Amino acid sequence: MTSHRLDYESHRAALEREGDLIVGASGDDLELPVPTCPEWRLSDLVGHLGGVFTFWGTQLEVASPDAPVEPASRGVPAGADVMDWFEGACAKLQLTLAARDPEQPCWNWSGEDLTADWVCRRMALESAVHRYDVELSVGLPTPLDRDLAVDGIDEWIGVHLATDVPESPDVSLGGVLCLACADHAAAWTVEIAAGRLRWREGRGPADAVLVGSASDLYLYCWNRRPLEVLELTGNREVAATWSSLTV
């Protein structure tokens, strides 16, 4: 566990909070476009996230680290109200997590940390990013919780990139990048070249340094915020490549 990772109960609380915010922000017009998810409407986003909750709830219930199990259905049932269905899927996942020990075995796609704790963290962060998408769609985006965003940057590097970079031998940042939070002591120094990821916590020599709030840095990782909201020192191309990495 890295020094910035939140604990199980904090992730559970974040999932509940972000789920409530999504419901509160969605409003009545689910046909609004989602700027950060091209070709999606709010109904598509809510349906997607509800399906994600359903899938991971099934993995928790099966409690096997060996292989994923597909739920009977993860889509909105015919004739169902999308928001009612989403609220139900979110509530069910929360109850499932509340009944699990963090160390209970559970499959995940990274092949590491095969526990309920991993799933709880992933669902909290998934919900936070999509809550931002929802709020952006209705014109009222708000920052992510600082500590959750710091945890999210840690997960982006230590889970997503650590899993995907070795499968992409041609991917490269073109230099060393340092990410530093303006509202927290957290920082990361990262190098990606020839399918190899090297990173460590803390500032270090870098070709490009990006400084911003933890929320803006994390949302930039997911291509939700533009480079211009961050303070850049050094090579712009290295910094710009960061948010275009495919994970």
Coordinates of C-alpha atoms in Angstrom, one line a residue, residues 21-216:
L21 CA -24.1 13.6 -5.8
I22 CA -24.7 11.9 -9.2
V23 CA -28.3 11.4 -8.3
G24 CA -28.7 15.0 -7.1
A25 CA -27.0 16.5 -10.1
S26 CA -28.6 14.5 -12.9
G27 CA -31.9 16.3 -12.8
D28 CA -34.8 15.5 -15.2
D29 CA -33.0 15.9 -18.5
L30 CA -31.1 12.8 -19.1
E31 CA -30.7 13.6 -22.8
L32 CA -28.1 16.3 -22.0
P33 CA -24.8 15.5 -23.8
V34 CA -21.7 14.6 -21.8
P35 CA -18.8 16.8 -23.0
T36 CA -16.1 14.5 -21.6
C37 CA -17.7 11.3 -23.0
P38 CA -18.3 11.9 -26.8
E39 CA -21.5 10.5 -28.2
W40 CA -22.9 9.9 -24.7
R41 CA -26.0 11.4 -23.1
L42 CA -26.5 11.5 -19.3
S43 CA -28.7 8.4 -19.6
D44 CA -25.8 6.5 -21.2
L45 CA -23.4 7.6 -18.5
V46 CA -25.7 6.7 -15.7
G47 CA -26.5 3.4 -17.4
H48 CA -22.8 2.6 -17.8
L49 CA -22.0 3.3 -14.2
G50 CA -24.9 1.3 -12.9
G51 CA -23.7 -1.6 -15.1
V52 CA -20.2 -1.2 -13.6
F53 CA -21.7 -1.4 -10.1
T54 CA -23.6 -4.5 -11.0
F55 CA -20.5 -6.2 -12.5
W56 CA -18.3 -5.5 -9.5
G57 CA -21.1 -6.4 -7.0
T58 CA -21.2 -9.8 -8.7
Q59 CA -17.4 -10.3 -8.3
L60 CA -17.7 -9.4 -4.6
E61 CA -20.5 -11.9 -4.1
V62 CA -18.7 -14.7 -5.9
A63 CA -15.6 -13.9 -3.9
S64 CA -13.2 -15.8 -6.2
P65 CA -9.8 -14.4 -7.2
D66 CA -9.5 -16.8 -10.1
A67 CA -11.7 -15.3 -12.9
P68 CA -14.5 -12.8 -13.6
V69 CA -18.1 -13.9 -13.5
E70 CA -20.6 -12.1 -15.8
P71 CA -23.8 -11.0 -14.0
A72 CA -27.1 -12.2 -15.4
S73 CA -27.6 -8.7 -16.7
R74 CA -25.8 -5.4 -16.2
G75 CA -28.0 -3.2 -18.4
V76 CA -31.1 -1.1 -17.5
P77 CA -34.1 -3.4 -17.7
A78 CA -36.7 -2.7 -20.3
G79 CA -39.2 -0.1 -19.1
A80 CA -37.3 0.7 -16.0
D81 CA -36.6 4.3 -14.9
V82 CA -32.9 4.8 -15.4
M83 CA -32.3 6.8 -12.3
D84 CA -34.3 4.5 -10.0
W85 CA -32.3 1.6 -11.4
F86 CA -29.0 3.4 -10.9
E87 CA -29.9 4.2 -7.3
G88 CA -30.7 0.6 -6.7
A89 CA -27.5 -0.6 -8.2
C90 CA -25.5 1.9 -6.2
A91 CA -27.3 1.0 -3.0
K92 CA -26.8 -2.7 -3.6
L93 CA -23.0 -2.3 -4.2
Q94 CA -22.7 -0.2 -1.0
L95 CA -24.5 -2.9 1.1
T96 CA -22.3 -5.6 -0.5
L97 CA -19.1 -3.8 0.4
A98 CA -20.4 -3.1 3.9
A99 CA -20.8 -6.8 4.4
R100 CA -17.3 -7.7 3.2
D101 CA -14.0 -7.8 5.0
P102 CA -11.5 -5.7 3.0
E103 CA -9.2 -8.7 2.6
Q104 CA -11.9 -11.0 1.2
P105 CA -10.7 -12.5 -2.1
C106 CA -12.1 -11.0 -5.2
W107 CA -10.9 -11.0 -8.9
N108 CA -9.8 -7.8 -10.6
W109 CA -8.3 -7.1 -14.0
S110 CA -4.9 -6.0 -12.6
G111 CA -3.9 -9.4 -11.3
E112 CA -2.7 -7.8 -8.1
D113 CA -4.3 -7.1 -4.7
L114 CA -7.2 -9.5 -5.4
T115 CA -9.4 -8.3 -2.6
A116 CA -12.6 -6.4 -1.9
D117 CA -10.4 -3.5 -0.8
W118 CA -9.2 -3.1 -4.4
V119 CA -12.8 -3.1 -5.7
C120 CA -13.9 -0.5 -3.1
R121 CA -11.1 1.8 -4.1
R122 CA -11.8 1.5 -7.8
M123 CA -15.5 2.1 -7.4
A124 CA -15.0 5.2 -5.3
L125 CA -12.7 6.7 -7.9
E126 CA -14.8 5.6 -10.9
S127 CA -17.8 7.3 -9.2
A128 CA -15.9 10.5 -8.5
V129 CA -14.7 10.9 -12.1
H130 CA -18.2 10.2 -13.5
R131 CA -19.8 12.6 -10.9
Y132 CA -17.6 15.3 -12.4
D133 CA -18.8 14.2 -15.9
V134 CA -22.4 14.6 -14.7
E135 CA -21.9 18.0 -13.1
L136 CA -20.1 19.2 -16.2
S137 CA -23.0 18.1 -18.3
V138 CA -25.4 20.3 -16.3
G139 CA -23.0 23.2 -16.1
L140 CA -22.0 23.0 -12.4
P141 CA -18.7 21.1 -12.1
T142 CA -17.1 21.0 -8.7
P143 CA -13.6 19.7 -7.7
L144 CA -13.0 16.2 -6.4
D145 CA -12.2 15.7 -2.7
R146 CA -8.5 16.4 -2.3
D147 CA -7.5 13.3 -0.5
L148 CA -9.5 11.1 -2.8
A149 CA -7.9 12.8 -5.8
V150 CA -4.4 12.2 -4.4
D151 CA -5.4 8.5 -3.9
G152 CA -6.7 8.5 -7.5
I153 CA -3.4 9.7 -9.0
D154 CA -1.6 7.0 -7.0
E155 CA -4.0 4.4 -8.5
W156 CA -3.7 5.8 -12.0
I157 CA 0.1 5.3 -11.9
G158 CA 0.4 2.2 -9.6
V159 CA -2.5 0.3 -11.0
H160 CA -3.7 1.5 -14.4
L161 CA -0.3 2.3 -15.9
A162 CA 1.5 -0.5 -14.1
T163 CA -1.0 -2.9 -15.7
D164 CA -1.3 -1.5 -19.2
V165 CA 2.2 -0.1 -20.0
P166 CA 3.9 -3.5 -20.2
E167 CA 1.2 -4.5 -22.8
S168 CA 2.1 -1.5 -25.0
P169 CA 5.8 -1.8 -25.9
D170 CA 5.8 1.3 -28.1
V171 CA 4.3 3.7 -25.5
S172 CA 6.5 6.4 -24.3
L173 CA 6.2 9.7 -22.5
G174 CA 9.3 11.1 -24.3
G175 CA 10.9 12.1 -21.0
V176 CA 10.5 12.2 -17.3
L177 CA 7.3 13.9 -15.8
C178 CA 6.8 15.1 -12.3
L179 CA 3.3 15.7 -10.9
A180 CA 3.1 17.8 -7.8
C181 CA 0.0 18.8 -5.9
A182 CA -0.4 22.5 -5.0
D183 CA -2.8 21.7 -2.1
H184 CA -1.1 18.6 -0.7
A185 CA 2.5 17.4 -0.1
A186 CA 2.0 14.5 -2.6
A187 CA 4.2 14.3 -5.8
W188 CA 5.2 11.6 -8.2
T189 CA 8.1 11.3 -10.7
V190 CA 7.3 9.1 -13.7
E191 CA 9.1 7.8 -16.7
I192 CA 7.6 5.6 -19.4
A193 CA 9.7 4.2 -22.3
A194 CA 9.7 1.0 -24.4
G195 CA 6.8 -0.6 -22.4
R196 CA 8.5 0.0 -19.1
L197 CA 7.1 2.2 -16.3
R198 CA 9.4 3.6 -13.6
W199 CA 8.0 5.8 -10.9
R200 CA 8.4 6.9 -7.4
E201 CA 6.7 9.1 -4.9
G202 CA 8.1 12.6 -4.4
R203 CA 9.6 15.2 -6.6
G204 CA 12.7 14.5 -8.7
P205 CA 14.6 15.6 -11.8
A206 CA 12.2 15.8 -14.7
D207 CA 11.8 17.1 -18.2
A208 CA 8.4 18.5 -17.4
V209 CA 6.8 19.4 -14.1
L210 CA 3.0 19.9 -13.6
V211 CA 1.7 21.6 -10.6
G212 CA -2.0 22.0 -9.7
S213 CA -4.7 21.0 -7.3
A214 CA -5.0 17.3 -6.7
S215 CA -8.4 17.4 -8.3
D216 CA -7.2 19.1 -11.5

